[in-house]
Coordinates of C-alpha atoms in Angstrom, one line a residue:
Chain A
G797 CA 67.4 107.7 124.0
A798 CA 65.0 108.9 121.4
V799 CA 61.8 110.6 122.8
V800 CA 58.6 111.4 121.1
S801 CA 56.4 113.8 122.9
Q802 CA 52.7 113.6 122.2
H803 CA 50.1 116.2 123.2
P804 CA 47.5 116.6 124.5
S805 CA 47.4 113.4 126.7
W806 CA 43.5 113.7 126.8
V807 CA 40.9 115.7 125.2
I808 CA 37.2 115.8 125.2
C809 CA 35.3 117.4 122.3
K810 CA 31.8 117.9 121.1
S811 CA 30.6 115.9 118.2
G812 CA 31.1 117.7 114.9
T813 CA 34.2 119.6 116.0
S814 CA 37.9 118.9 115.1
V815 CA 40.7 117.9 117.3
K816 CA 44.4 118.1 116.6
I817 CA 47.0 115.8 118.2
E818 CA 50.6 116.7 118.0
C819 CA 53.6 114.4 118.0
R820 CA 57.1 115.8 118.3
S821 CA 60.4 114.2 118.2
L822 CA 62.6 115.7 120.9
D823 CA 66.0 114.7 120.2
F824 CA 66.1 113.3 116.7
Q825 CA 64.7 113.9 113.4
A826 CA 61.8 111.6 112.4
T827 CA 61.5 111.3 108.6
T828 CA 58.6 108.8 109.1
M829 CA 56.1 108.7 111.9
F830 CA 53.3 106.2 112.3
W831 CA 49.8 106.9 113.8
Y832 CA 47.9 104.1 115.7
R833 CA 44.5 103.8 117.2
Q834 CA 43.7 101.6 120.1
F835 CA 40.2 100.6 121.3
P836 CA 39.7 99.4 124.8
K837 CA 41.3 95.9 125.4
Q838 CA 42.4 95.8 121.8
S839 CA 45.6 96.0 120.1
L840 CA 47.4 99.0 118.3
M841 CA 45.9 99.3 114.8
L842 CA 48.1 101.2 112.4
M843 CA 46.1 104.1 110.8
A844 CA 48.7 105.8 108.6
T845 CA 52.3 106.4 107.8
S846 CA 53.4 109.9 107.9
N847 CA 56.4 110.9 105.8
E848 CA 58.0 114.4 106.1
G849 CA 57.3 116.7 103.1
S850 CA 55.0 114.3 101.5
K851 CA 51.3 112.9 101.8
A852 CA 50.6 110.3 104.3
T853 CA 49.9 106.7 103.4
Y854 CA 46.7 105.5 104.9
E855 CA 45.7 101.9 105.8
Q856 CA 42.7 100.3 104.1
G857 CA 39.4 101.4 105.7
V858 CA 40.9 104.6 107.2
E859 CA 39.3 107.8 105.9
K860 CA 42.1 110.2 104.8
D861 CA 39.5 113.2 104.8
K862 CA 38.5 112.5 108.3
F863 CA 41.9 111.8 109.7
L864 CA 44.2 114.6 108.4
I865 CA 47.8 114.1 108.8
N866 CA 50.5 116.7 108.4
H867 CA 54.2 116.1 108.6
A868 CA 55.5 119.4 107.6
S869 CA 58.9 119.3 109.5
L870 CA 61.4 116.5 110.7
T871 CA 60.3 117.0 114.2
L872 CA 56.5 117.4 114.1
S873 CA 53.7 115.3 112.8
T874 CA 50.0 116.2 113.5
L875 CA 46.8 114.1 113.3
T876 CA 43.7 116.1 113.1
V877 CA 40.3 114.2 113.6
T878 CA 37.8 116.3 111.8
S879 CA 34.1 116.4 112.4
A880 CA 34.5 114.0 115.3
H881 CA 31.8 111.7 116.2
P882 CA 31.5 109.4 119.3
E883 CA 32.7 106.4 117.4
D884 CA 36.1 108.2 116.9
S885 CA 36.6 108.1 120.7
S886 CA 39.7 106.1 121.1
F887 CA 43.3 106.1 122.2
Y888 CA 45.6 107.5 119.5
I889 CA 49.4 106.8 119.6
C890 CA 52.2 108.2 117.5
S891 CA 55.5 106.3 116.8
A892 CA 58.7 107.1 115.1
R893 CA 61.2 104.9 113.5
V894 CA 64.6 105.8 115.2
S895 CA 66.8 102.9 113.5
P896 CA 66.2 100.0 111.1
D897 CA 64.6 98.1 113.8
G898 CA 64.0 100.6 116.6
Y899 CA 60.8 102.3 117.3
T900 CA 59.8 104.9 119.9
F901 CA 56.3 105.7 120.9
G902 CA 54.3 108.7 122.2
S903 CA 52.5 108.6 125.5
G904 CA 49.1 108.5 123.7
T905 CA 46.1 110.7 123.5
R906 CA 42.6 109.7 124.9
L907 CA 40.0 111.3 122.8
T908 CA 36.4 111.3 124.0
V909 CA 33.7 112.7 121.7
V910 CA 30.6 113.6 123.3
Chain B
S1077 CA 46.7 86.5 105.9
Q1078 CA 49.4 87.5 108.3
K1079 CA 48.4 87.2 111.9
I1080 CA 49.9 87.7 115.3
E1081 CA 48.3 86.0 118.2
Q1082 CA 48.7 86.3 121.9
N1083 CA 46.7 84.8 124.7
S1084 CA 43.9 87.3 125.2
E1085 CA 43.1 86.1 128.6
A1086 CA 44.7 87.7 131.5
L1087 CA 47.5 85.9 133.3
N1088 CA 47.3 86.0 137.1
I1089 CA 50.4 84.8 139.1
Q1090 CA 51.7 85.0 142.5
E1091 CA 54.6 87.4 143.3
G1092 CA 58.0 85.6 142.9
K1093 CA 56.8 83.2 140.3
T1094 CA 57.9 83.3 136.7
A1095 CA 55.3 84.7 134.1
T1096 CA 55.4 83.1 130.5
L1097 CA 53.7 84.9 127.8
T1098 CA 53.2 83.3 124.3
C1099 CA 53.3 85.0 121.0
N1100 CA 52.5 83.2 117.7
Y1101 CA 52.6 84.3 114.3
T1102 CA 51.5 82.9 111.0
N1103 CA 52.4 83.3 107.1
Y1104 CA 55.5 85.4 107.7
S1105 CA 59.1 85.0 108.6
P1106 CA 60.3 87.9 110.4
A1107 CA 63.7 89.2 110.7
Y1108 CA 63.1 90.1 114.3
L1109 CA 60.4 90.2 116.9
Q1110 CA 59.9 92.7 119.7
W1111 CA 58.3 93.0 123.0
Y1112 CA 56.7 96.1 124.6
R1113 CA 55.0 96.8 127.9
Q1114 CA 51.9 98.9 128.0
D1115 CA 50.4 100.4 131.0
P1116 CA 46.8 101.7 131.1
G1117 CA 46.5 104.9 129.2
R1118 CA 50.1 105.0 128.2
G1119 CA 52.0 104.3 125.0
P1120 CA 54.0 101.0 124.5
V1121 CA 57.5 101.0 126.0
F1122 CA 60.1 98.8 124.4
L1123 CA 61.5 96.0 126.1
L1124 CA 63.5 93.6 124.1
L1125 CA 64.2 92.7 120.5
I1126 CA 65.2 89.2 119.3
R1127 CA 66.4 88.5 115.8
E1128 CA 65.7 85.5 113.6
N1129 CA 69.1 84.0 114.2
E1130 CA 69.0 84.3 117.9
K1131 CA 67.3 81.7 120.1
E1132 CA 67.3 83.5 123.4
K1133 CA 67.8 87.1 124.7
R1134 CA 68.0 88.3 128.3
K1135 CA 67.7 91.6 130.0
E1136 CA 67.7 91.5 133.9
R1137 CA 64.7 89.6 134.9
L1138 CA 63.3 89.3 131.3
K1139 CA 64.0 86.6 128.9
V1140 CA 62.7 86.1 125.4
T1141 CA 63.0 83.1 123.1
F1142 CA 62.3 82.8 119.4
D1143 CA 61.5 79.6 117.6
T1144 CA 61.3 80.5 114.0
T1145 CA 60.2 76.8 113.1
L1146 CA 57.3 76.9 115.5
K1147 CA 56.7 80.6 114.6
Q1148 CA 56.5 81.4 118.2
S1149 CA 58.2 83.8 120.8
L1150 CA 58.0 83.2 124.6
F1151 CA 58.5 86.1 126.9
H1152 CA 59.4 85.3 130.5
I1153 CA 59.6 87.5 133.7
T1154 CA 61.3 85.8 136.6
A1155 CA 60.8 86.6 140.2
S1156 CA 57.7 88.5 139.2
Q1157 CA 56.8 91.7 141.2
P1158 CA 53.3 93.5 141.4
A1159 CA 55.0 96.3 139.5
D1160 CA 55.3 94.0 136.5
S1161 CA 51.6 94.0 136.2
A1162 CA 50.8 95.5 132.7
T1163 CA 49.8 94.4 129.3
Y1164 CA 52.6 92.9 127.2
L1165 CA 52.5 93.2 123.4
C1166 CA 54.6 91.4 121.0
A1167 CA 55.3 93.1 117.5
L1168 CA 56.8 92.4 114.1
D1169 CA 57.7 94.4 111.1
M1170 CA 55.4 92.4 108.6
D1171 CA 57.4 93.7 105.7
T1172 CA 54.4 95.6 104.3
G1173 CA 56.6 98.3 102.8
R1174 CA 55.6 100.7 105.3
R1175 CA 58.3 99.6 107.9
A1176 CA 55.6 100.0 110.8
L1177 CA 55.2 97.5 113.4
T1178 CA 52.3 95.3 113.4
F1179 CA 51.1 94.3 117.0
G1180 CA 49.6 91.3 118.7
S1181 CA 46.5 91.7 120.8
G1182 CA 48.6 91.8 124.1
T1183 CA 48.3 89.7 127.2
R1184 CA 47.4 91.3 130.5
L1185 CA 49.6 90.2 133.3
Q1186 CA 48.5 90.7 136.9
V1187 CA 51.0 89.8 139.7
Q1188 CA 49.3 89.3 143.0
P1189 CA 51.3 90.2 146.3

């Protein structure tokens, strides 16, 4: 089946630095990818929709200058958390739509900002 | 506003029993509803999809029902095993134009041996 590979699985960074998270579709082309954030014991919240070759669409309340999304190819989308702060510590998950009603998810990235 | 609600309290059951989880939604009529399993520190894994014209769907020990009048889906795990312990999420495409899934808050299931 369609697989999305997400890296790194965890990262610790210092406050003020930037962190890049990669999401690759391994055996299919992902025109659209989605980025979610999940805080402890809460559900996945959609941050943005990433479209290959165009600008991402951000959800209300998500700072596009802080969470930079690049979807330069049909197999790679990246999320860069810029000038990270402790409140950005969370679990970030990417997802790709593989069919009209089918989605596959990455394994997630645990970001800890110290 | 559109909402998806799952019982946020953990569900504890004995091994061998049937676990039943509930997903309720409001202000929307989805074409389908999906159930996912999420283990700690991992991404969601797809389990079952049920369409609006289907009342029930089965896959091995899993069964999902969909009542579009009540705006509710029930997720059953029969003959539960400790390995079934996880958080279970229901999800809908809320037709926001982005074609992304919107998730419920999830219910944590703990199966005791």
